[in-house]
mmCIF file of C-alpha atoms in Angstrom:
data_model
loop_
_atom_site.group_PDB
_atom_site.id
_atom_site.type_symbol
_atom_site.label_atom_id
_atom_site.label_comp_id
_atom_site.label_asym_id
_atom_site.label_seq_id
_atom_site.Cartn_x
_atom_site.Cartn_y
_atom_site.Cartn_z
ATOM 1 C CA UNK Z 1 13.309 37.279 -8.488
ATOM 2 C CA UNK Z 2 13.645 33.480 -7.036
ATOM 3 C CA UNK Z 3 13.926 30.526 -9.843
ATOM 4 C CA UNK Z 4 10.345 28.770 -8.303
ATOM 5 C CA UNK Z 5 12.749 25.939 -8.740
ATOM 6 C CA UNK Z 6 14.476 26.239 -5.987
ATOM 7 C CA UNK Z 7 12.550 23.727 -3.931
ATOM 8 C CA UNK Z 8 14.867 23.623 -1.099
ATOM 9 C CA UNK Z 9 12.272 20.699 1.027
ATOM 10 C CA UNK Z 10 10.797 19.745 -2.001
ATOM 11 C CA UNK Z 11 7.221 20.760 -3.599
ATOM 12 C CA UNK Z 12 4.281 18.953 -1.400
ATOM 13 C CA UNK Z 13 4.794 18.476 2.279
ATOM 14 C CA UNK Z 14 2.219 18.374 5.101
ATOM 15 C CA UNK Z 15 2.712 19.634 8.586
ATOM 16 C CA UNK Z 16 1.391 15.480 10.455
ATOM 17 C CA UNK Z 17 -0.595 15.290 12.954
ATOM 18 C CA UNK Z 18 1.145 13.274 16.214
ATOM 19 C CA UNK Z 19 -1.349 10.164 16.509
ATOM 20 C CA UNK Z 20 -2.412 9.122 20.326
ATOM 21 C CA UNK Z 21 -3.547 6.380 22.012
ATOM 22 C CA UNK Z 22 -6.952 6.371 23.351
ATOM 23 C CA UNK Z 23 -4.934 7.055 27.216
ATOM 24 C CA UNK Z 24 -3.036 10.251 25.283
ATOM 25 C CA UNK Z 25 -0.011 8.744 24.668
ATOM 26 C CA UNK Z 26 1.524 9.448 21.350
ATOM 27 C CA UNK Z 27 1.659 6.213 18.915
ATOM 28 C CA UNK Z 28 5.605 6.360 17.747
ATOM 29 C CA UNK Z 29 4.164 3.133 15.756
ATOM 30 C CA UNK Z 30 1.622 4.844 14.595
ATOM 31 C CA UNK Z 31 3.572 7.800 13.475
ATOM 32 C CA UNK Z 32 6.003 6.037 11.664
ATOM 33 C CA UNK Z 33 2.600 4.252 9.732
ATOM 34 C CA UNK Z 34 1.169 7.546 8.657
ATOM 35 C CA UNK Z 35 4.461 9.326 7.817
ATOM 36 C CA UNK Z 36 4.987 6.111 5.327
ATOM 37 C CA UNK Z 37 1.386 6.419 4.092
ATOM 38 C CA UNK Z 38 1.876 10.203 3.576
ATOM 39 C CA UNK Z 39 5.291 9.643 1.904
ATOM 40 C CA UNK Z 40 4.607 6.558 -0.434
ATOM 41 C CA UNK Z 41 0.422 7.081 -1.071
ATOM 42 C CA UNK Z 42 0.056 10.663 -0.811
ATOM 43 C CA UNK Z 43 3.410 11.808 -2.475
ATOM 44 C CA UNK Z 44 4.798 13.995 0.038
ATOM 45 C CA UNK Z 45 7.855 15.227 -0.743
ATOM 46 C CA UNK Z 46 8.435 16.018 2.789
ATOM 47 C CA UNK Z 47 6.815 16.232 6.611
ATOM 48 C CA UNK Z 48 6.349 18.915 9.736
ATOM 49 C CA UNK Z 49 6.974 17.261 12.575
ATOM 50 C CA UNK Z 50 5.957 18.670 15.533
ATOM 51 C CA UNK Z 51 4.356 21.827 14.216
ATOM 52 C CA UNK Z 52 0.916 23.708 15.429
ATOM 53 C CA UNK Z 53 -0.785 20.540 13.394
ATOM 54 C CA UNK Z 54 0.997 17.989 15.415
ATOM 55 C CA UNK Z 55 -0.240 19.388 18.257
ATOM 56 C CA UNK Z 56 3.604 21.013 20.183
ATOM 57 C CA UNK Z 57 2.229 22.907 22.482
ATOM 58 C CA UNK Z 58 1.181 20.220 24.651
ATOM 59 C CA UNK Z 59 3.817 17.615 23.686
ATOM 60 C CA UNK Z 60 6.885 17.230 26.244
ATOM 61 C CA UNK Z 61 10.251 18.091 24.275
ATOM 62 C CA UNK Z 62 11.356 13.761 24.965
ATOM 63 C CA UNK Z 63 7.926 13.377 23.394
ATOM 64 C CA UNK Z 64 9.028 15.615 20.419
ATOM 65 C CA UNK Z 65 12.641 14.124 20.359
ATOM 66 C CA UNK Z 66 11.510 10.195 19.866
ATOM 67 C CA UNK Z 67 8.293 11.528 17.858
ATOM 68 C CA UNK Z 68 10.850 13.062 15.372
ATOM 69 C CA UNK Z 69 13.741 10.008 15.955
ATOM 70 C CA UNK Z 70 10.315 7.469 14.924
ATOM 71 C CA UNK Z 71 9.455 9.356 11.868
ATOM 72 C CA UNK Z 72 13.602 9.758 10.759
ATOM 73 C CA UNK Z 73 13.305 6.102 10.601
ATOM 74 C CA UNK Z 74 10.492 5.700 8.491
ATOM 75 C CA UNK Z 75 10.933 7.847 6.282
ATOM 76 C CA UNK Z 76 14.463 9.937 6.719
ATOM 77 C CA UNK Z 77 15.833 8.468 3.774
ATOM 78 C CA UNK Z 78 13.283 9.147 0.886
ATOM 79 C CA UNK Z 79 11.613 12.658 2.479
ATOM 80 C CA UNK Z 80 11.963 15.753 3.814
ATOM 81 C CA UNK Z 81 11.665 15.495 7.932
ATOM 82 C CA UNK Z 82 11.559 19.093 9.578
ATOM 83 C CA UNK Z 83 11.090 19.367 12.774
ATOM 84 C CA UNK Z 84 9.242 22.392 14.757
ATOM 85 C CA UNK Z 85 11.040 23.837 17.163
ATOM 86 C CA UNK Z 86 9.125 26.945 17.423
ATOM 87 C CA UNK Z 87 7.988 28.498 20.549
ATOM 88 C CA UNK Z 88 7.473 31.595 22.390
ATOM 89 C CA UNK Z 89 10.933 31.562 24.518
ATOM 90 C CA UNK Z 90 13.675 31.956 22.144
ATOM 91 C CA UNK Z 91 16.318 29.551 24.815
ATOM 92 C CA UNK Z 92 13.821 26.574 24.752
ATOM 93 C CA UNK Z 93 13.541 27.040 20.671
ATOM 94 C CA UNK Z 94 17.489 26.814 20.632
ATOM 95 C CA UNK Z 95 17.323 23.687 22.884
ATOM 96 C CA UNK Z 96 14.731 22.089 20.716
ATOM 97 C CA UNK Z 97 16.363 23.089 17.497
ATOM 98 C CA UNK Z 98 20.250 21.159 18.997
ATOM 99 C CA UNK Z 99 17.844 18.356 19.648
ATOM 100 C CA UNK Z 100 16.142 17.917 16.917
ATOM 101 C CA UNK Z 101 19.794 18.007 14.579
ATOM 102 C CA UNK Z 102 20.861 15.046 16.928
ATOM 103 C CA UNK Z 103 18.199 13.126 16.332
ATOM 104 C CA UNK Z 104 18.742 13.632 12.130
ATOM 105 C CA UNK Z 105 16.035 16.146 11.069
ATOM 106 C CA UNK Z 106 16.398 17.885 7.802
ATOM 107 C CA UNK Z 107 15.672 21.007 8.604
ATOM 108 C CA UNK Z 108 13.490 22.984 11.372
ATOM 109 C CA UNK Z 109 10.454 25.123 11.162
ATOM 110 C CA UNK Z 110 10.415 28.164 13.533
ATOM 111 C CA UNK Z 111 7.051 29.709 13.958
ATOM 112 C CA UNK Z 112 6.668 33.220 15.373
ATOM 113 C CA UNK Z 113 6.786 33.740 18.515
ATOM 114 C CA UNK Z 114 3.041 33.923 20.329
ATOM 115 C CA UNK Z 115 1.062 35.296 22.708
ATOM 116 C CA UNK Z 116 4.427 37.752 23.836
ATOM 117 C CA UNK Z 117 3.849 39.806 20.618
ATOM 118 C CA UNK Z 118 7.353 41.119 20.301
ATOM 119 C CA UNK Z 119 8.521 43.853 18.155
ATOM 120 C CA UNK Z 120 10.134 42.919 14.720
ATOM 121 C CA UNK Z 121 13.887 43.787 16.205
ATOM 122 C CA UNK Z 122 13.068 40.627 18.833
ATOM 123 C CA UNK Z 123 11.471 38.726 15.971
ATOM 124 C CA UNK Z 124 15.073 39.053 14.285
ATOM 125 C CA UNK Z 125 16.886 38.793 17.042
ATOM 126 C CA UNK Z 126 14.977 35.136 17.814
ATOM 127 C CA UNK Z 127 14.694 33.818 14.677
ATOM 128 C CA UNK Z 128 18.534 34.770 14.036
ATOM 129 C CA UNK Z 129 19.495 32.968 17.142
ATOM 130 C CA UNK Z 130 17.776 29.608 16.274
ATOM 131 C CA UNK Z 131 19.399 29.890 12.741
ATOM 132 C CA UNK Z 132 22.798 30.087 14.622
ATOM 133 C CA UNK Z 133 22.195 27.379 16.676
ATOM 134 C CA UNK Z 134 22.787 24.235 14.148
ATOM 135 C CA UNK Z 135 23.538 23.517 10.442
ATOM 136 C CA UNK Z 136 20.470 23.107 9.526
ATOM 137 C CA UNK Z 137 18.534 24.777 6.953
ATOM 138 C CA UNK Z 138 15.479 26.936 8.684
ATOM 139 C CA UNK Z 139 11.956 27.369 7.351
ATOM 140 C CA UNK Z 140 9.950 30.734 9.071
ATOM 141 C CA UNK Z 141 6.366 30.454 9.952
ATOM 142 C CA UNK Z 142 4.074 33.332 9.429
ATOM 143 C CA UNK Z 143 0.640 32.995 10.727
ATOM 144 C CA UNK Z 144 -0.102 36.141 12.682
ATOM 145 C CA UNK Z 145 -3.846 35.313 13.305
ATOM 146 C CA UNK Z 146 -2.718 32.917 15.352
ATOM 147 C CA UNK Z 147 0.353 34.368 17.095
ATOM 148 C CA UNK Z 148 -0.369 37.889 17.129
ATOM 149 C CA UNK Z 149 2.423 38.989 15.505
ATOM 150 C CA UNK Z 150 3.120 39.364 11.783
ATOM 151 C CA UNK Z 151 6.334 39.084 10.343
ATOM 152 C CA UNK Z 152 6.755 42.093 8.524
ATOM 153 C CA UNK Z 153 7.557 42.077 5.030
ATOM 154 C CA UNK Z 154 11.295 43.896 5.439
ATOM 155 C CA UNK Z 155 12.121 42.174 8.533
ATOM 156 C CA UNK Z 156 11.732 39.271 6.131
ATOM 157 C CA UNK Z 157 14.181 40.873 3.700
ATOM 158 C CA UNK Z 158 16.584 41.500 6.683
ATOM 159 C CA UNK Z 159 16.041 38.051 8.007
ATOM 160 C CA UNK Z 160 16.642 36.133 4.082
ATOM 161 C CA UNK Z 161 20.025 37.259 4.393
ATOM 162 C CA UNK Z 162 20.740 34.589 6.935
ATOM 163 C CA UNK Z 163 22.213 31.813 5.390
ATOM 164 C CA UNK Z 164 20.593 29.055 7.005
ATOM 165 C CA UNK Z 165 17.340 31.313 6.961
ATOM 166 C CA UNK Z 166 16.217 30.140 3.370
ATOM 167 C CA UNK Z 167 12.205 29.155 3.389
ATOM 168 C CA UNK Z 168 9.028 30.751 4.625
ATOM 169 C CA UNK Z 169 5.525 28.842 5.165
ATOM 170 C CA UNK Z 170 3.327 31.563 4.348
ATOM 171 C CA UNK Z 171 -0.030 31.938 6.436
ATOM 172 C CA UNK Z 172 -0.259 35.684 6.545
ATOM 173 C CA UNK Z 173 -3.212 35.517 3.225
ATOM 174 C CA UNK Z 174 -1.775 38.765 2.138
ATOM 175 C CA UNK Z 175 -0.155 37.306 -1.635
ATOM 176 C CA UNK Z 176 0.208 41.122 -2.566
ATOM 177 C CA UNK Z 177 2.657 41.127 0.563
ATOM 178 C CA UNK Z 178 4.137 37.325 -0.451
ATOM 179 C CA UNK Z 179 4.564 38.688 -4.280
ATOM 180 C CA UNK Z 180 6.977 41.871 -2.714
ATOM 181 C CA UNK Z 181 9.020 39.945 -0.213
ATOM 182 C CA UNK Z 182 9.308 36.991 -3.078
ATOM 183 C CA UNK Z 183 10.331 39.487 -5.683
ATOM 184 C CA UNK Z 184 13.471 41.120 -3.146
ATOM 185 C CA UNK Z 185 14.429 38.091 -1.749
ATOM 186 C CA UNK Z 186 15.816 33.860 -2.467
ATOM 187 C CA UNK Z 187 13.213 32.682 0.368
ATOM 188 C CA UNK Z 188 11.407 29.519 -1.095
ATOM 189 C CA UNK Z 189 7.802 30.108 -0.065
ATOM 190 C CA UNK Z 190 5.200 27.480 0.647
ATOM 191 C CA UNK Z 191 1.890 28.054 1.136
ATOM 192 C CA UNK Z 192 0.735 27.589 4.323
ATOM 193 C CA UNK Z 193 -3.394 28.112 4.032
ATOM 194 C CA UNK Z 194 -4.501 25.169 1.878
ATOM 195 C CA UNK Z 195 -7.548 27.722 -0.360
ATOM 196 C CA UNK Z 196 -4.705 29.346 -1.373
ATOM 197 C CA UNK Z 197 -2.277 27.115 -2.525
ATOM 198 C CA UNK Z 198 -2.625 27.961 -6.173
ATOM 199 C CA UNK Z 199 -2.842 31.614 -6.008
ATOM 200 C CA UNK Z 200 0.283 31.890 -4.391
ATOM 201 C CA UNK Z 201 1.696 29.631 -6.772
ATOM 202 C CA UNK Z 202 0.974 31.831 -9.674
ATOM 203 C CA UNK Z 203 3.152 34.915 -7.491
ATOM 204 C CA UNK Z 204 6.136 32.126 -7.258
ATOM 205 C CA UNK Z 205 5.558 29.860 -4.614
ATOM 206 C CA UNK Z 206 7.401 27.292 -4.411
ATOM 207 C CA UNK Z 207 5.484 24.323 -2.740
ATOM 208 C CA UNK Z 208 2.408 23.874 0.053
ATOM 209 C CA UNK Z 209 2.667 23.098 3.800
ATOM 210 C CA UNK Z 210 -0.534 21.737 3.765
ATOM 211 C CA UNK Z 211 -2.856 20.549 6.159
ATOM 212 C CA UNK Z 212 -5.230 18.291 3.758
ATOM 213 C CA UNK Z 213 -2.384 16.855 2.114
ATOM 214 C CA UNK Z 214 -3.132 14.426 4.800
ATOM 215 C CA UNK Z 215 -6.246 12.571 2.555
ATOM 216 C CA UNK Z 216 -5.281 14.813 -0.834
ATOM 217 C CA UNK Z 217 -1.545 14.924 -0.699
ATOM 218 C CA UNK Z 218 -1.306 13.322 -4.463
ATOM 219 C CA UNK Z 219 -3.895 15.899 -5.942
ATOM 220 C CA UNK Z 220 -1.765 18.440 -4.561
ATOM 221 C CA UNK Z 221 1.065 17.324 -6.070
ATOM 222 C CA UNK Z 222 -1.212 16.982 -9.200
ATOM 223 C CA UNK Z 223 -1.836 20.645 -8.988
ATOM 224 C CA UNK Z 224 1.381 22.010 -8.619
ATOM 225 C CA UNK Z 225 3.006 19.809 -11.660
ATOM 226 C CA UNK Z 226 0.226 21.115 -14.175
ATOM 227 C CA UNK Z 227 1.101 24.733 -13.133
ATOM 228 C CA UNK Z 228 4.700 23.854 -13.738
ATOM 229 C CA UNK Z 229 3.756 22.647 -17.253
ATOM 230 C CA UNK Z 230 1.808 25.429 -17.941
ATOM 231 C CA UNK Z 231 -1.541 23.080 -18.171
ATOM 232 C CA UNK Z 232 -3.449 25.889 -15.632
ATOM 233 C CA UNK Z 233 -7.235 24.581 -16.707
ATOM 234 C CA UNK Z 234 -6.315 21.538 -15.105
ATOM 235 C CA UNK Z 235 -4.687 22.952 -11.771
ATOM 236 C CA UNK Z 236 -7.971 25.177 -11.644
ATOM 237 C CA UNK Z 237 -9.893 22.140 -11.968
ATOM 238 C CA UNK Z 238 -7.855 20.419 -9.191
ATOM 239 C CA UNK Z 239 -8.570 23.647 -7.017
ATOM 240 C CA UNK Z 240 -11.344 23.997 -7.128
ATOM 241 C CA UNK Z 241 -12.401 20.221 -6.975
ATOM 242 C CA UNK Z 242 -10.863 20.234 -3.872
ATOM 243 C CA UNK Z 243 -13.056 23.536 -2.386
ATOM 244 C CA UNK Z 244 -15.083 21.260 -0.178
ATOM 245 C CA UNK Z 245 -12.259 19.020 1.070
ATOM 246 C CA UNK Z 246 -10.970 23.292 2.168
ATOM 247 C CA UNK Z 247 -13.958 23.902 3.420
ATOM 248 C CA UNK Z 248 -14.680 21.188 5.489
ATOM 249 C CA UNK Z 249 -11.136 20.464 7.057
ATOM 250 C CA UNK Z 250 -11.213 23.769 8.873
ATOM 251 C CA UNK Z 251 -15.069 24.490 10.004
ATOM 252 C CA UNK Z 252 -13.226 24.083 13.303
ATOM 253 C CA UNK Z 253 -9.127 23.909 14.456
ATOM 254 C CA UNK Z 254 -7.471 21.589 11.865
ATOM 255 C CA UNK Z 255 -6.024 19.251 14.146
ATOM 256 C CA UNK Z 256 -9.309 18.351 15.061
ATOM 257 C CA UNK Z 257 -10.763 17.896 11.793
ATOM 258 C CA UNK Z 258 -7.879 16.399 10.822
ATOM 259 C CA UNK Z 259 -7.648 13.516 12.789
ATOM 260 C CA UNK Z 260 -11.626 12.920 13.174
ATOM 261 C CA UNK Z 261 -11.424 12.426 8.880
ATOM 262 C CA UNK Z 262 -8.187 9.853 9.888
ATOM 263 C CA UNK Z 263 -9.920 7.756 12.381
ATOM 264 C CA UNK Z 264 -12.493 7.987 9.873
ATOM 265 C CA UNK Z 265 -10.335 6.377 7.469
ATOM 266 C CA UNK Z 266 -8.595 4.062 9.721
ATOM 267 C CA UNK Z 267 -5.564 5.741 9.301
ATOM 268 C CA UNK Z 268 -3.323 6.184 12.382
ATOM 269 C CA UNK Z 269 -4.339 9.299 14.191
ATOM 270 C CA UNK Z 270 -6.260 8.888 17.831
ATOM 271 C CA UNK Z 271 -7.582 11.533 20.152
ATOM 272 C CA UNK Z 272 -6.127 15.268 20.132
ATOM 273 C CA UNK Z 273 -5.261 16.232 23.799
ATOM 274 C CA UNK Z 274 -6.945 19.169 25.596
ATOM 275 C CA UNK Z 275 -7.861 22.081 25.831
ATOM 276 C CA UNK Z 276 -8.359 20.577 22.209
ATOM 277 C CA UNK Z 277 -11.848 18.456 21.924
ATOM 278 C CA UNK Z 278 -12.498 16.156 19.693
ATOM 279 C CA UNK Z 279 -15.121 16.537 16.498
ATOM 280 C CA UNK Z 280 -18.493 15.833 17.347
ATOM 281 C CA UNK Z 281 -20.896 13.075 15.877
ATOM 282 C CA UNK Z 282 -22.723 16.266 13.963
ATOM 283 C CA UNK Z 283 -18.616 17.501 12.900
ATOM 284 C CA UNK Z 284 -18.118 13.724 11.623
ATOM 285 C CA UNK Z 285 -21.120 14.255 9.539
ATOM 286 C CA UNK Z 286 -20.235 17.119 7.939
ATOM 287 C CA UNK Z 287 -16.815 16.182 7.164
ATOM 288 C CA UNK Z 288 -18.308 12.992 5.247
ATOM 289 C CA UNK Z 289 -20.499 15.365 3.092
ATOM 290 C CA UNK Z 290 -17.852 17.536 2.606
ATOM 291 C CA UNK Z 291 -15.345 14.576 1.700
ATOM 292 C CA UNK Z 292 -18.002 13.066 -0.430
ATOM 293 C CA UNK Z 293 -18.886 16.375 -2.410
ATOM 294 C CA UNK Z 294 -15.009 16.321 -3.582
ATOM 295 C CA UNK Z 295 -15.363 12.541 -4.522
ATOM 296 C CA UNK Z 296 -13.180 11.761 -1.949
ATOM 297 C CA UNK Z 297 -13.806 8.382 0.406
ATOM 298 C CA UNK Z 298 -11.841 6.329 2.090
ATOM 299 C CA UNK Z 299 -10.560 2.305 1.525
ATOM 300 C CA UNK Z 300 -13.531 0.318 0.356
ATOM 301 C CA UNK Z 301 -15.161 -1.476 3.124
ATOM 302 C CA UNK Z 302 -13.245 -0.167 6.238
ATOM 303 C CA UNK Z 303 -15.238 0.777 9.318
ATOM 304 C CA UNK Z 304 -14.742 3.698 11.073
ATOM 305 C CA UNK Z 305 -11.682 3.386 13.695
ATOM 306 C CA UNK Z 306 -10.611 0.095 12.586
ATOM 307 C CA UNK Z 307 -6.386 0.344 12.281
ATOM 308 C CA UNK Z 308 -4.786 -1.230 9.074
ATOM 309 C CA UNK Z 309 -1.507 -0.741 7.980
ATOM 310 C CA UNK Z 310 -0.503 2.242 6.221
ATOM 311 C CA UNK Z 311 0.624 0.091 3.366
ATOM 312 C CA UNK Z 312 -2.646 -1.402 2.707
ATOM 313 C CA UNK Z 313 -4.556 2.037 2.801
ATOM 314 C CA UNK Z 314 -5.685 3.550 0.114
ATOM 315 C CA UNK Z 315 -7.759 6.912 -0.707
ATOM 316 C CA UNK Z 316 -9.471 7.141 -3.897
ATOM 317 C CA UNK Z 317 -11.654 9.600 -5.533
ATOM 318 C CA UNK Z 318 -15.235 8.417 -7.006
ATOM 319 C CA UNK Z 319 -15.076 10.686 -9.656
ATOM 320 C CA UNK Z 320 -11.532 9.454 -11.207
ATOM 321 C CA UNK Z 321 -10.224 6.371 -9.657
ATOM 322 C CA UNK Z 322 -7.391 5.659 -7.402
ATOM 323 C CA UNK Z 323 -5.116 8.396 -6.286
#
């Protein structure tokens, strides 16, 4: 069985959102501001660049290439940067993954193919081929309620004997299925559905790819050092603190959420582009409830859409200071 200390990118990362300008454009200033605010206030240990959350199917691959290039710069030399360079045509994946080496990501993030629904001998045979492509270490993506297609549990087996092939971000919410391929296998799994970041911990995970690590990053990390220490009251209490923060961040797509609770915050995060909308005046609402019910709030006295720096943001929690 995998050492949970292997930790190949690291125990907290969150797959970023790609902040626009109110035309659509993407914000490479802005990016660079929230990867440093998720790296240095929110204690990422690492970032998804251009993932489902950043929004890749309807970013241009230049778009992806100086996205990635912006956040390198910020924050290449203190975190994890992995790139996504998964898509549903195995060539343009392989393009995206040479790219994205050039411009000095970390490692990439290859999502199953979608919409196509191939069989698992094509899921090998594309996955295999983007692993082949560079040097760079390669993280799977299993979310088949989204793609269509699962990866199945020994086609994981086959595929962990790829030596580049050495992570999987786990969205399939089976952890009887996680615990077997964990238990035959060196793949580092991180948990890829935020309401179950600490059971899959307690089968061997070895981190989160998170989507409210965005305003809870640090509790996160919170939670998974008091599991390591064997303290599990107090990553319970962390959990399930954070229920409404779950609940709230996807009553609709996360993107969305995601970067209505940012602009909410004044954090760097703009419009999503279509056929995404964004959150309603009644969403906004909610998500304030549902922020406030986990004592979460945002820096004291800033208004709604009102851009700061990322170094002079902070997130604190009413019921125990700063985070």
């Amino acid at each position: 069985m995998m050492d949970t200390k292997y930790r190949p990118f690291g125990k907290m990362l969150t797959a970023m959102v790609t902040p626009m300008l109110e035309d659509g454009e993407l914000d490479y200033d802005g990016a660079a501001r929230l990867a440093t605010y998720l790296v240095d206030e929110q204690h990422n240990d690492g970032l998804i660049i251009s993932g489902t959350t950043g929004e890749s199917p309807t970013t241009s691959d230049e778009e992806k290439d100086r996205l990635l290039r912006s956040v390198v710069e910020a924050v290449g030399d203190r975190a994890q940067v992995i790139a996504g360079v998964g898509t549903n045509d195995t060539r343009h994946s392989v393009r995206l993954a040479k790219a994205a080496e050039k411009a000095g990501a970390h490692g990439l993030l290859a999502v199953t193919p979608y919409y196509n629904k191939p069989p698992q001998e094509g899921l090998i045979r594309h996955f295999t081929e983007i692993a082949d492509t560079t040097e760079l270490p390669v993280m799977l993506y299993d979310i088949p309620h989204r793609t269509g297609t699962p990866i199945a549990s020994e086609t994981l087996v086959r595929l962990a004997e790829h030596p580049r092939i050495i992570a999987n971000k786990d969205a399939k919410d089976n952890v009887g299925a996680s615990s077997w391929v964990m238990e035959r296998t060196d793949l580092a799994y991180y948990c890829g559905t935020d309401i179950l970041n600490l059971p899959l911990l307690s089968v061997g995970a070895a981190g989160f790819v998170s989507v409210v690590g965005h305003i809870v990053g640090a509790d996160l990390k919170d939670m998974i050092d008091a599991f390591e220490k064997g303290e599990v009251g107090q990553a319970l209490a962390i959990h399930r603190r954070l229920t409404p923060v779950y609940t709230g961040m996807f009553r609709t797509q996360g993107v969305i959420t995601t970067k209505a609770v940012l602009n909410l915050f004044g954090l760097p995060s703009g419009p999503v582009r279509t056929p995404l909308a964004d959150a309603s005046a009644e969403l906004q609402t909610l998500l304030r409830e549902d922020l406030a019910a986990a004592g979460v709030k945002g820096p004291i006295g800033l208004a709604p859409h009102q851009a700061v720096p990322a170094s002079a943001v902070r997130i604190e929690r009413l019921t125990e200071g700063s985070v």
